[in-house]
Every structure is written in C-alpha cells, then in structure tokens.
XYZ file of C-alpha atoms in Angstrom:
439
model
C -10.064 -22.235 32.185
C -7.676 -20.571 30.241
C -3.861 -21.560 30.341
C -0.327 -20.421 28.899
C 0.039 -22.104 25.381
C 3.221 -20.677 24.269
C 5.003 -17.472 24.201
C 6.769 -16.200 21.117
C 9.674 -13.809 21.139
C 11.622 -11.864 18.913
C 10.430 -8.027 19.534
C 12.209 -6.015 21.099
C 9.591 -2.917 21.333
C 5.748 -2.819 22.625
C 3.368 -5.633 20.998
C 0.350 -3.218 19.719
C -1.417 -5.534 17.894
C -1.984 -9.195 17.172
C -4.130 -11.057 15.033
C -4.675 -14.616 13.516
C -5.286 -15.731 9.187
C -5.432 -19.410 11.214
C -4.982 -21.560 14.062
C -1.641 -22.271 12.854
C -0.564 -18.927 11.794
C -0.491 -15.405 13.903
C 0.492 -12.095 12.637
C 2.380 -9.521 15.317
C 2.938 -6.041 14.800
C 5.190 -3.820 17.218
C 7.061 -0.466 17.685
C 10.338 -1.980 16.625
C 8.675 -0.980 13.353
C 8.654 -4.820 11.977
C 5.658 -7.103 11.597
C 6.233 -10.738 12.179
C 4.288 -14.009 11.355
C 4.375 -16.986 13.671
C 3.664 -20.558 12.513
C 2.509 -23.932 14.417
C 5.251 -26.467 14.777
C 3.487 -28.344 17.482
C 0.038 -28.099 19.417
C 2.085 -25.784 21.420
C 4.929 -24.271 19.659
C 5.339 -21.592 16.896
C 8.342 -20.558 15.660
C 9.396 -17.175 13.605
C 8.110 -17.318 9.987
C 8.961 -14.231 8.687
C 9.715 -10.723 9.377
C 8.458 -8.032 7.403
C 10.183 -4.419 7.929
C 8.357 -2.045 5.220
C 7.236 0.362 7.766
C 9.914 3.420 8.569
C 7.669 4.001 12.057
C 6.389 2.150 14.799
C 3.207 -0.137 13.854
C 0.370 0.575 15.624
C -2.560 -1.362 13.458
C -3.124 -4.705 12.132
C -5.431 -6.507 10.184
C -5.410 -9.954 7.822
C -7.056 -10.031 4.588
C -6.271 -13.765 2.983
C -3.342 -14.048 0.554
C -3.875 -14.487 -3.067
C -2.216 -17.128 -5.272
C -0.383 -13.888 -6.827
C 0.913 -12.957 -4.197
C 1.241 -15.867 -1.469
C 3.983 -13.985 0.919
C 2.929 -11.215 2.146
C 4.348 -8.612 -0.270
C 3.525 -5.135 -0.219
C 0.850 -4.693 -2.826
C -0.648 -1.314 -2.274
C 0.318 2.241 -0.005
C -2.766 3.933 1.247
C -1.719 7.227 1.452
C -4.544 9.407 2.831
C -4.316 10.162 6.417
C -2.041 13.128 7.570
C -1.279 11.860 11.153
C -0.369 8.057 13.004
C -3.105 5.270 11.826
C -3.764 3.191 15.006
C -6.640 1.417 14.029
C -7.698 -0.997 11.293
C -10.649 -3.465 9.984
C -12.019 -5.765 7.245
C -15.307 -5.475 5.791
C -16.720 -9.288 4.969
C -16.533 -7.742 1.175
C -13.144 -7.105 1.926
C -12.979 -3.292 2.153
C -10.582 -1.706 4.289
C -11.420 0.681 7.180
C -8.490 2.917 8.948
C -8.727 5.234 11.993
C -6.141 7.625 13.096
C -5.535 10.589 15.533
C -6.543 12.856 12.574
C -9.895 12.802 13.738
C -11.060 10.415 10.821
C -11.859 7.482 9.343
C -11.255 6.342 5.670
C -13.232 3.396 4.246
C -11.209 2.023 1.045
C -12.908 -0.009 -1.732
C -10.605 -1.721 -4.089
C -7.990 0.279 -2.295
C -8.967 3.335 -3.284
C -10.166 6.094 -1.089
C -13.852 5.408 -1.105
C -15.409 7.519 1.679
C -13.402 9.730 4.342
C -15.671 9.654 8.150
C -15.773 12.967 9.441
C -17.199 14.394 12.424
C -14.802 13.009 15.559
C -13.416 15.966 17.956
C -10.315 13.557 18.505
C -8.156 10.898 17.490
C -10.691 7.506 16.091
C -9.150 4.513 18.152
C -10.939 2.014 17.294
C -13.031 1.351 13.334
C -15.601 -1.883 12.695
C -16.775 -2.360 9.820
C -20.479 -4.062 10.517
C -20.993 -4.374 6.855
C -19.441 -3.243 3.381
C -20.862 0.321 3.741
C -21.994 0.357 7.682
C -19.027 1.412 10.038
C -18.419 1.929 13.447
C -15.573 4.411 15.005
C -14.649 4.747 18.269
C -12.689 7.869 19.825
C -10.784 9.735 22.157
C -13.706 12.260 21.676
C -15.700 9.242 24.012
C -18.386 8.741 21.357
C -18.844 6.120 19.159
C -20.169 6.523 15.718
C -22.167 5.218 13.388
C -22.025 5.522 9.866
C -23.947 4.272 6.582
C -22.652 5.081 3.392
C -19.762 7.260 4.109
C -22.686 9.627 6.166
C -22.634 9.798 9.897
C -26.103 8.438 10.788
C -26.073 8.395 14.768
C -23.960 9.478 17.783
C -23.846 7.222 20.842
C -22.494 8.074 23.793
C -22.069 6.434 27.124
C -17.949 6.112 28.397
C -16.734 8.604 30.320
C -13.766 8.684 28.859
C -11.395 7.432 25.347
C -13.206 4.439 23.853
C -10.003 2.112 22.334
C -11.913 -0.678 21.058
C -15.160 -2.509 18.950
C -15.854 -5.537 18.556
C -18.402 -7.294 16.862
C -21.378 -9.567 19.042
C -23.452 -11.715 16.997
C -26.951 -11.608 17.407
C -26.963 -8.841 19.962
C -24.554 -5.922 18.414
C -21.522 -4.963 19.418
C -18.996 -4.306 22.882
C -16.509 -1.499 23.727
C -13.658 -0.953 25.526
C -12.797 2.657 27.314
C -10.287 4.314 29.343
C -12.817 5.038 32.065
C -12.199 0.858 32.868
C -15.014 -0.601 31.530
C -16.467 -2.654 28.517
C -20.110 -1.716 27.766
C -22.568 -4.040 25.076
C -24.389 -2.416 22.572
C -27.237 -2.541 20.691
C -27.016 -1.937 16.981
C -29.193 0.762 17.356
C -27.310 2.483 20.308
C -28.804 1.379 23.243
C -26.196 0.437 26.405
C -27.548 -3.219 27.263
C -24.598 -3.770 29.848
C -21.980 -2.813 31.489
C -18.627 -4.824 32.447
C -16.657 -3.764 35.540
C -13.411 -5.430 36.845
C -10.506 -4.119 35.058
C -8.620 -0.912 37.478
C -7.186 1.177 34.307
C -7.448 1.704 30.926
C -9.046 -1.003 28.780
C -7.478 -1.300 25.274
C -8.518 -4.100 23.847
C -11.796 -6.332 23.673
C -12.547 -9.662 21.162
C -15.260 -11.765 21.415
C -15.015 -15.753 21.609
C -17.470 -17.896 19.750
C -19.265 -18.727 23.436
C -20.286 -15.121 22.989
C -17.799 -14.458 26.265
C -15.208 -11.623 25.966
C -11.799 -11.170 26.079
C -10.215 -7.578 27.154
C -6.908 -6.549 28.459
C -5.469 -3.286 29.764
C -3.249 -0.688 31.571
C -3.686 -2.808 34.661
C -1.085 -5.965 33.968
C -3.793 -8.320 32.682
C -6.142 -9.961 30.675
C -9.975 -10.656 31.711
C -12.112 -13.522 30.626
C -16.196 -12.374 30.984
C -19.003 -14.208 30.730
C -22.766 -13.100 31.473
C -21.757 -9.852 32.755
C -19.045 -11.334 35.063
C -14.990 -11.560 34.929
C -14.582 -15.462 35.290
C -10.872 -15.419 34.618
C -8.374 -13.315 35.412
C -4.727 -14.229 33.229
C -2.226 -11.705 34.864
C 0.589 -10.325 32.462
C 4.343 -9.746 33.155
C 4.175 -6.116 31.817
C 2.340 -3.118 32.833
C -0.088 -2.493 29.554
C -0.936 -5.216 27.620
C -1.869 -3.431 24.177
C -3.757 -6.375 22.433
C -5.899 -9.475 22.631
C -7.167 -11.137 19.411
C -9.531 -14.583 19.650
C -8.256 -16.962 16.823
C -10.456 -19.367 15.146
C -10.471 -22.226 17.822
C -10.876 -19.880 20.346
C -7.487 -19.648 21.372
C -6.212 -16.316 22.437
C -3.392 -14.259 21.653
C -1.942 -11.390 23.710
C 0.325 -8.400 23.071
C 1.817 -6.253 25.340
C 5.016 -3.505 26.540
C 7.654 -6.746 27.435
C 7.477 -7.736 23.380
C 6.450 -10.753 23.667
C 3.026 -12.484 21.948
C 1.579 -14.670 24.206
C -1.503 -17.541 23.331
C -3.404 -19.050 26.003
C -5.743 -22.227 25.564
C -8.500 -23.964 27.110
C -7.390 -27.036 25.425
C -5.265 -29.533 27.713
C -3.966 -31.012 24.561
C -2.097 -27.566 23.399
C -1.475 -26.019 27.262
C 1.752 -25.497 27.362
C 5.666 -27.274 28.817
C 5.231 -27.444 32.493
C 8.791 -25.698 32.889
C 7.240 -22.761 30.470
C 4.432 -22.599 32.646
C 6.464 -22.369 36.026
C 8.923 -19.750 34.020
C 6.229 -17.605 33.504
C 4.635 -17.807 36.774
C 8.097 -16.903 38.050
C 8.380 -13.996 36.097
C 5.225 -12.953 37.608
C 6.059 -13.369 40.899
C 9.183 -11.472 40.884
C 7.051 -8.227 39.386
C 7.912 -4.931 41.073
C 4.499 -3.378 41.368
C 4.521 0.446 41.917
C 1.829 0.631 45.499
C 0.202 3.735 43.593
C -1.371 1.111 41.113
C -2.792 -0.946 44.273
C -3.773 1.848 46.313
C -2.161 3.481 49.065
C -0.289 1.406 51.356
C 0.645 1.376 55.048
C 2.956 -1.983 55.605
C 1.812 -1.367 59.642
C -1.583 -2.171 58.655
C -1.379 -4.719 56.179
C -2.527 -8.662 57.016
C 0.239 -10.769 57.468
C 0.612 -14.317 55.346
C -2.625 -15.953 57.371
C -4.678 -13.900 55.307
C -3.574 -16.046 52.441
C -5.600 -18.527 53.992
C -8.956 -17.239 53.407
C -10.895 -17.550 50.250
C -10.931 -14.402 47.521
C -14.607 -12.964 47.309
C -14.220 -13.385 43.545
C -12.025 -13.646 40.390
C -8.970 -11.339 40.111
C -8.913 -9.616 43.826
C -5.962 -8.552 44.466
C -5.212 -8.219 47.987
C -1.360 -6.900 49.693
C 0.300 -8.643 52.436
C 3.238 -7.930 54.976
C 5.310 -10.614 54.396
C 7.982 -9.671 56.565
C 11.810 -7.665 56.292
C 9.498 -4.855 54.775
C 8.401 -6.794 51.937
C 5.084 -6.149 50.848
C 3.492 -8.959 47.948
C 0.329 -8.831 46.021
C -1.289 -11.976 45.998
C -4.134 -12.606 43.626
C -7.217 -14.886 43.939
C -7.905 -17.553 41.256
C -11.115 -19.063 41.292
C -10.651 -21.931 39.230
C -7.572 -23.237 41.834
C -9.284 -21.818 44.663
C -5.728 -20.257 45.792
C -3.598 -16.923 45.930
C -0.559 -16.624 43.779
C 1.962 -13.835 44.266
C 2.049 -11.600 40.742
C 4.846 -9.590 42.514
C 6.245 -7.108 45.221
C 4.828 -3.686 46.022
C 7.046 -1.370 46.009
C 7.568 2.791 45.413
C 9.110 4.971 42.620
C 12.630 6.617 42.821
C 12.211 9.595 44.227
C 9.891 11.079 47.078
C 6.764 9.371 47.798
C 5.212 13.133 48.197
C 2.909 13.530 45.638
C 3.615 16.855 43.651
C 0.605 19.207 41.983
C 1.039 20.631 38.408
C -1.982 22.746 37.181
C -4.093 21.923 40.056
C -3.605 17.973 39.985
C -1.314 15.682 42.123
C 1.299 13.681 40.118
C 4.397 10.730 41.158
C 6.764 13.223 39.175
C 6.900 16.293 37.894
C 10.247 16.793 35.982
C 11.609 19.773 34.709
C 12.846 19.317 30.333
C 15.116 21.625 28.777
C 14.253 21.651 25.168
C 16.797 24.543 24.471
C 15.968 27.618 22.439
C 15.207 30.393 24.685
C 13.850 31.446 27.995
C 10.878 29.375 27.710
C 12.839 26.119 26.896
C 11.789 24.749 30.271
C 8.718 22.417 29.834
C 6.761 20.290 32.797
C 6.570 16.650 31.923
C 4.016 14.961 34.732
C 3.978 11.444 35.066
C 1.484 9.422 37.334
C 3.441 5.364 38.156
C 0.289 3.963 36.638
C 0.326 5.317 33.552
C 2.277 4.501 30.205
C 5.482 6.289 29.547
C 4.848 6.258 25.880
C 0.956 7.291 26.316
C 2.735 10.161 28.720
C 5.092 10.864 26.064
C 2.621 11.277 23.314
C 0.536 14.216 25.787
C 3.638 16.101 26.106
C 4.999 16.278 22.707
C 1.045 16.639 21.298
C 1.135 19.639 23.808
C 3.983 21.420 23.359
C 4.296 20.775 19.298
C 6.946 18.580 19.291
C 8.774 17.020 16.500
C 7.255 13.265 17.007
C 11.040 12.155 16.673
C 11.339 12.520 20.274
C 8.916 10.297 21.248
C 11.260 7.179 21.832
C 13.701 9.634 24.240
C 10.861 10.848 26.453
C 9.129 7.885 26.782
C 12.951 6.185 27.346
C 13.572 8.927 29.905
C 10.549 8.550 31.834
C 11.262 4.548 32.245
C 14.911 5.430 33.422
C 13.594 8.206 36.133
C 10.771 6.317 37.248
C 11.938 2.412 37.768
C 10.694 0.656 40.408
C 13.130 0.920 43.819
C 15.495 -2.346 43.705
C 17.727 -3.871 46.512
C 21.515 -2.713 46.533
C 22.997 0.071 45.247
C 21.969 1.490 41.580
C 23.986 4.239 39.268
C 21.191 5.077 37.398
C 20.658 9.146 37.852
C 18.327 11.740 36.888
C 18.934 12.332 33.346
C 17.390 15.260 31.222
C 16.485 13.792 27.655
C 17.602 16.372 25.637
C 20.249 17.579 27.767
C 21.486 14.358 29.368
C-alpha cells in the first residue's frame, strides 16, 4: 500500500501540475506563476533545486522533454505563441513533438517547435491532449467528447462522460483511460469503444496516470487521491486540501501529488523510501483537524448520527466515509482503510458562514448567492453563486467567463469567495462580508 514519502514546500498558490524527468528529480508548476524542480537528497527527501519564474501568469500545464548538453538548466529556448486564450494542457510525442490544449477550443501539435497542425472541431475549452504517436492525438474537453485525430484531421468522435473530461492517459496494450467531472474514470479502446467504467471518487476527477502494474492513479475535487486496480479503488490516500489538481506516476512507480494547500506531495510503496515517522503523524494530524463543509458529505442531522461505537465495525470497502456524533456537537468523518482494517478521522463536519438555507439563482439551489458591484451603471450588480463543494477559482473562472470580465480579477473573486465562505471556527472571528471590488 501506498504511504507518505515526503512533502515538498515552497508554493504559495495551487499545485496544477506535477511531473517527473527521474526518480530523483520532479518538476512542479503552480499559480504563484513559478515552476520549481525538486531533487533527491535521501530515499526520502528532496530539497528545492531551482525556481524558474518566466511565466507573467499562473501555470496551468507541464510537461518534461530531456535536457540537452546545450542547454543543461532549464533555460527558456523557444515561446510558442499560437493560442489566443489560457493553455491548460500539455504532452510529448515519443518523437518529441509538442501537443498544447487550451480553452480556445483547440489543440496545436508543434514539430520542431513550429506550428505544425492546429485541432479544430471542440465546442469548448480542450482539457486534456495525448499524443498516442508523432501524428495520432487525443483531446479531451469541456465539450465532454474526446477526440481523435490523425494527421492534423479529426478522424473520430467518442463520446461517453456526462460531463468535462480533464484528463488522458495512456494504457498499454489496451488503449487509453479518462478522467471527467461527472466522477468517473472510463477505459478505452483505441478505437472508441468504453471497456470500463471506474466509480468511487464523489466530485470532479482531474487527474488520472497509469502505474506500470497497469493500476491507476486519479485524484479530484473530493480531498483525495484513489489507487484502482481491476475495476476497483484499492486505496484511498486522503489529501489536506479540498482539490487536489494533479497526480503524475514517476518511473519507479512512485507518485507525486499536487493540489490547492501548495504543497507536492510523493507517496511510495517502498518501505525503504516511506517517509519520518514524525512527518507521517504531522500529516495525519493535519488531516484530522480538516474542517469539512457537511454539504460535501451529504446532509447531516447530528440527532441521527451513530455515536463513536460505530467506529467499531468494519468499512464495507476502501474509502467509505462515514460521520459520527462525537459529542459537545462535534460531528467527525472517519474514513475506512482497508489495508489497516481501521477508521481514521480526516476531519470535523462542519457548515459555511452564513445561513444553512439553501438559496435558488436561475432555477438552481446554491450555499451563497452574493450580490458584486462591479461599478459602471445600473446594471453593475452581478450574482456570483457558489456551491461549498466547489472550487473558488473554478467558480471564479464561470463568473468572469460570463459576464466578460477582465481575467485580472480572477485572484480577487476567487480570494473573496474563500474569505465569505470559510468553514465556521470556535471563538469569535472579525472576518466580514466583503464586496471584492468595493470592499
């Protein structure tokens, strides 16, 4: 089973992707604009290499292609200029072409680093690209088809998710596996045909890799990561932040994580490279402690809840989560792990700030519906709803993609839904309604 390795810090925004050019060196790329490389010092320590800050944005893609004796540090060698809106996905042909997806609806293969062939044809923003071969792509979008393409031509449409697919990933032998915001991974033929379908995650799935078992690793909007094997979720490694953006298999089959608390984490099967006991117990701390909004567990009625004794009875299978009255009004979520045969707490349940009355906006029921002054006019009053469970910055992006907003505000939205929506703490707080244009 997999275990905490080590945990490398020095973000201070969102982790959205990771990925590995060894066992001994991982790349991290984050919204505090800054990609960073991490190298081995021990069989379970890295330390801060370097930090590269060419970007003027947040970073939203990664990808390795192996240095050159020219250039051995990572220098910027070439700007790709082509797409006209945020690139949040990237891939490697084995012939060492370039693919890029990006809410403009397309893909851009790039030979030599030159534009080679632009992929038309998505209704929305391509998530996820995977390049199968030099000149055979795959694209994945918010449209919730995937794509395939042969020579710059769209050859076949396959459909399937109910919702955004976020992710590919190559399976050997068999084809490929996605991940989608309707919850669930799905394998793939290469010629289109569903072979299976992966349930177990409770929100958005962003990210899926595939081990050299032929298991899979995914992780998601719903605080963890999810180890499957034969069609099952065998492991369940629960994070210390609501979405964890990224998982990326290195070459021993170690695995590293990304997520909104900045901080890469790699987990091991190993015992050799597991890591510090006191890291271990840290990090099971921090999980413990968790305030966990009750709308992302369901609803809950302390009156009716189990009391501790039901902590004593064995989980029906990997990653149930199950809420308990412990007492003085505190509710905890416990969750089952199958490899210790035990519960452990991954934090308290508790509501938002605010009324617990759900409020409608355009026919749906929301946690909050807040009222933004944008200035300007009589219509400078906009709606912003905002469900607990979802992303502040994925709620952030809706509203400024629907009212035509200058992406500059993106940080203070997303900053003013955290503020106005933080979980409800003992003692007294200061913290007020604030408007984020307005303050």
């Amino acid at each position: 089973m997999y275990r905490l390795e080590s945990s490398l810090l020095g973000h201070d925004q969102d982790v959205r992707a990771v990925s590995a050019l060894s066992n001994d060196l991982v790349l991290s790329a984050a919204r505090d604009k800054t990609v960073r490389s991490w190298k081995r010092t021990g069989p379970n320590s890295f330390e801060l290499n370097h930090t590269f800050t060419f970007h003027d944005h947040f970073i939203n893609a990664l990808t390795t292609i192996p240095s050159s004796l020219e250039h051995p540090n990572g220098d910027p060698l070439y700007t790709l200029v082509g797409h006209t809106e945020n690139v949040c996905a990237l891939d490697v042909s084995p012939g060492g072409d370039i693919v890029s997806g990006s809410w403009d609806k397309k893909a851009i293969v790039w030979k030599n680093y030159q534009k080679a062939y632009v992929l038309t044809g998505h209704e929305a923003a391509v998530w996820g690209v995977l390049a199968l071969d030099d000149d055979v792509i795959l694209t994945a979008s918010a449209d919730k088809t995937i794509r395939l393409w042969k020579h710059g031509k769209q050859v076949q449409i396959i459909r399937g998710h109910t919702d955004v697919v976020r992710s590919l990933a190559k399976v050997p032998g068999v084809g490929f596996v996605s991940s989608s915001n309707d919850g669930t991974l799905r394998v793939w033929s290469l010629e289109g045909e569903c072979l299976q379908e992966l349930h177990g995650h409770t929100s958005f799935v962003y990210s899926v890799d595939v081990l050299s078992t032929g298991e899979f690793v995914s992780s998601g909007e719903d605080r963890t990561v999810r180890i499957w094997k034969d069609g099952e979720c065998v492991q369940t490694l629960q994070q210390p932040c609501i979405s964890v953006w990224t998982v990326s298999v290195l070459p021993n089959d170690d695995i590293a994580v990304g997520g909104s608390d900045a901080t890469v984490r790699l987990y091991t099967r190993s015992a050799e490279r597991f890591a510090l006991a006191e890291d271990q117990k840290a990090l099971d701390e921090v999980l413990a402690s968790q305030s966990i909004p009750s709308n992302q567990l369901g609803d809950v009625n302390k009156e009716k809840l189990p009391g501790p004794d039901a902590l004593l009875t064995p989980g029906k299978k990997e990653g149930q989560v199950i809420m308990v009255n412990a007492g003085n009004g505190t509710v905890e979520a416990h969750q089952w792990n199958s490899s210790t045969h035990n519960w452990t707490k991954i934090g308290e349940v508790v509501g938002g700030v605010g009324s617990d009355k759900k409020q409608i906006y355009e026919g749906v029921e929301y946690d909050h519906v807040f009222d933004i002054d944008i200035g300007g006019g009589p219509n400078a009053m906009l709606k912003l709803p905002y469900n607990l469970n979802q992303n502040p910055y994925d709620a952030a992006q809706k509203f400024v993609t629907r009212h035509e907003l200058s992406q500059g505000f993106l940080d203070q939205i997303a900053d003013f839904i955290t503020t106005n929506t933080k979980p409800a703490e003992i003692g007294p707080s200061t913290t007020q309604y604030q408007d984020p244009f307005t303050g």
